[in-house]
PDB file of C-alpha atoms in Angstrom:
ATOM      1  CA  UNK A   1      96.471 124.536 146.314  1.00 49.00           C
ATOM      2  CA  UNK A   2      92.710 124.300 145.819  1.00 57.00           C
ATOM      3  CA  UNK A   3      92.900 126.359 142.537  1.00 57.00           C
ATOM      4  CA  UNK A   4      95.326 123.617 140.917  1.00 56.00           C
ATOM      5  CA  UNK A   5      92.984 120.761 142.149  1.00 59.00           C
ATOM      6  CA  UNK A   6      90.241 122.384 140.546  1.00 61.00           C
ATOM      7  CA  UNK A   7      91.752 123.091 137.206  1.00 65.00           C
ATOM      8  CA  UNK A   8      91.586 119.445 135.831  1.00 78.00           C
ATOM      9  CA  UNK A   9      88.056 119.209 136.633  1.00 81.00           C
ATOM     10  CA  UNK A  10      87.134 122.181 134.573  1.00 82.00           C
ATOM     11  CA  UNK A  11      89.286 121.207 131.926  1.00 81.00           C
ATOM     12  CA  UNK A  12      87.949 117.773 131.596  1.00 85.00           C
ATOM     13  CA  UNK A  13      84.402 119.021 132.203  1.00 85.00           C
ATOM     14  CA  UNK A  14      84.793 121.478 129.334  1.00 86.00           C
ATOM     15  CA  UNK A  15      86.373 118.779 126.930  1.00 82.00           C
ATOM     16  CA  UNK A  16      83.629 116.243 127.789  1.00 83.00           C
ATOM     17  CA  UNK A  17      80.808 118.890 127.106  1.00 85.00           C
ATOM     18  CA  UNK A  18      82.555 119.979 123.968  1.00 89.00           C
ATOM     19  CA  UNK A  19      82.916 116.279 122.636  1.00 89.00           C
ATOM     20  CA  UNK A  20      79.761 114.677 123.932  1.00 88.00           C
ATOM     21  CA  UNK A  21      77.396 117.378 122.352  1.00 89.00           C
ATOM     22  CA  UNK A  22      78.473 116.910 118.812  1.00 91.00           C
ATOM     23  CA  UNK A  23      78.690 113.218 119.482  1.00 91.00           C
ATOM     24  CA  UNK A  24      74.974 113.030 120.499  1.00 92.00           C
ATOM     25  CA  UNK A  25      73.647 115.580 118.017  1.00 93.00           C
ATOM     26  CA  UNK A  26      75.331 113.384 115.241  1.00 93.00           C
ATOM     27  CA  UNK A  27      74.042 110.025 116.844  1.00 90.00           C
ATOM     28  CA  UNK A  28      70.531 111.554 116.854  1.00 91.00           C
ATOM     29  CA  UNK A  29      70.608 112.734 113.192  1.00 93.00           C
ATOM     30  CA  UNK A  30      72.280 109.267 111.911  1.00 89.00           C
ATOM     31  CA  UNK A  31      69.389 107.562 113.644  1.00 84.00           C
ATOM     32  CA  UNK A  32      66.642 109.776 112.306  1.00 87.00           C
ATOM     33  CA  UNK A  33      68.112 109.231 108.773  1.00 88.00           C
ATOM     34  CA  UNK A  34      68.290 105.416 109.097  1.00 83.00           C
ATOM     35  CA  UNK A  35      64.711 105.412 110.543  1.00 82.00           C
ATOM     36  CA  UNK A  36      63.381 107.206 107.767  1.00 86.00           C
ATOM     37  CA  UNK A  37      65.115 105.127 105.257  1.00 85.00           C
ATOM     38  CA  UNK A  38      63.498 101.991 106.772  1.00 81.00           C
ATOM     39  CA  UNK A  39      60.148 103.719 107.359  1.00 83.00           C
ATOM     40  CA  UNK A  40      59.666 104.848 103.634  1.00 87.00           C
ATOM     41  CA  UNK A  41      59.185 101.151 102.370  1.00 85.00           C
ATOM     42  CA  UNK A  42      56.916 100.289 105.095  1.00 84.00           C
ATOM     43  CA  UNK A  43      54.861 103.531 104.247  1.00 87.00           C
ATOM     44  CA  UNK A  44      54.576 102.338 100.565  1.00 88.00           C
ATOM     45  CA  UNK A  45      53.441  98.809 101.847  1.00 85.00           C
ATOM     46  CA  UNK A  46      50.830 100.510 104.146  1.00 87.00           C
ATOM     47  CA  UNK A  47      49.527 102.805 101.617  1.00 89.00           C
ATOM     48  CA  UNK A  48      49.054  99.925  98.868  1.00 90.00           C
ATOM     49  CA  UNK A  49      47.124  97.904 101.688  1.00 89.00           C
ATOM     50  CA  UNK A  50      44.852 100.918 102.491  1.00 90.00           C
ATOM     51  CA  UNK A  51      45.855 100.623 106.201  1.00 88.00           C
ATOM     52  CA  UNK A  52      43.840 103.096 108.540  1.00 90.00           C
ATOM     53  CA  UNK A  53      45.905 105.455 110.982  1.00 90.00           C
ATOM     54  CA  UNK A  54      45.202 103.619 114.145  1.00 92.00           C
ATOM     55  CA  UNK A  55      46.267 100.237 112.435  1.00 90.00           C
ATOM     56  CA  UNK A  56      49.390 101.919 111.114  1.00 87.00           C
ATOM     57  CA  UNK A  57      50.382 103.206 114.666  1.00 88.00           C
ATOM     58  CA  UNK A  58      49.751  99.879 116.083  1.00 89.00           C
ATOM     59  CA  UNK A  59      51.923  98.071 113.498  1.00 86.00           C
ATOM     60  CA  UNK A  60      54.674 101.042 113.812  1.00 83.00           C
ATOM     61  CA  UNK A  61      54.643 100.281 117.736  1.00 85.00           C
ATOM     62  CA  UNK A  62      55.149  96.762 117.197  1.00 83.00           C
ATOM     63  CA  UNK A  63      57.971  97.097 114.751  1.00 81.00           C
ATOM     64  CA  UNK A  64      59.746 100.104 116.216  1.00 78.00           C
ATOM     65  CA  UNK A  65      62.308  97.945 117.969  1.00 75.00           C
ATOM     66  CA  UNK A  66      62.978  96.128 114.793  1.00 72.00           C
ATOM     67  CA  UNK A  67      63.911  99.229 112.924  1.00 70.00           C
ATOM     68  CA  UNK A  68      66.982  99.799 115.051  1.00 66.00           C
ATOM     69  CA  UNK A  69      68.267  96.201 114.761  1.00 66.00           C
ATOM     70  CA  UNK A  70      71.548  95.627 113.269  1.00 58.00           C
ATOM     71  CA  UNK A  71      71.023  91.962 111.847  1.00 56.00           C
ATOM     72  CA  UNK A  72      69.206  92.382 108.542  1.00 55.00           C
ATOM     73  CA  UNK A  73      67.160  89.115 109.291  1.00 53.00           C
ATOM     74  CA  UNK A  74      65.395  91.018 112.132  1.00 52.00           C
ATOM     75  CA  UNK A  75      64.521  94.090 110.225  1.00 52.00           C
ATOM     76  CA  UNK A  76      61.657  95.336 108.073  1.00 54.00           C
ATOM     77  CA  UNK A  77      62.867  93.611 104.890  1.00 60.00           C
ATOM     78  CA  UNK A  78      62.514  90.135 106.450  1.00 61.00           C
ATOM     79  CA  UNK A  79      58.983  90.947 107.806  1.00 58.00           C
ATOM     80  CA  UNK A  80      57.897  92.485 104.319  1.00 60.00           C
ATOM     81  CA  UNK A  81      59.170  89.501 102.617  1.00 61.00           C
ATOM     82  CA  UNK A  82      57.427  87.055 105.147  1.00 61.00           C
ATOM     83  CA  UNK A  83      54.159  88.807 104.569  1.00 62.00           C
ATOM     84  CA  UNK A  84      54.678  88.894 100.654  1.00 62.00           C
ATOM     85  CA  UNK A  85      55.455  85.108 100.778  1.00 63.00           C
ATOM     86  CA  UNK A  86      52.287  84.681 103.082  1.00 61.00           C
ATOM     87  CA  UNK A  87      50.064  86.320 100.635  1.00 59.00           C
ATOM     88  CA  UNK A  88      51.486  84.318  97.673  1.00 53.00           C
ATOM     89  CA  UNK A  89      50.832  80.854  99.150  1.00 50.00           C
TER      90      UNK A  89
END
């Protein structure tokens, strides 16, 4: 009787590990790609302004949470547009 009660646990554990490992691997790869896509325009902006490494790390730490937001008004483009409008006026 104990053998039959243990089989679903082994089966569900096996299925969970077989499904969760590819899910989290794909999740990490997709987030890394999205992060790099948003980081490249920021790097261009930072390089044009000749920002030092310590200031770059500080800016990146401030903006890191905004990189993963889903709403476009809270992302890097809104900040970049705000900074461009601030320099124009």
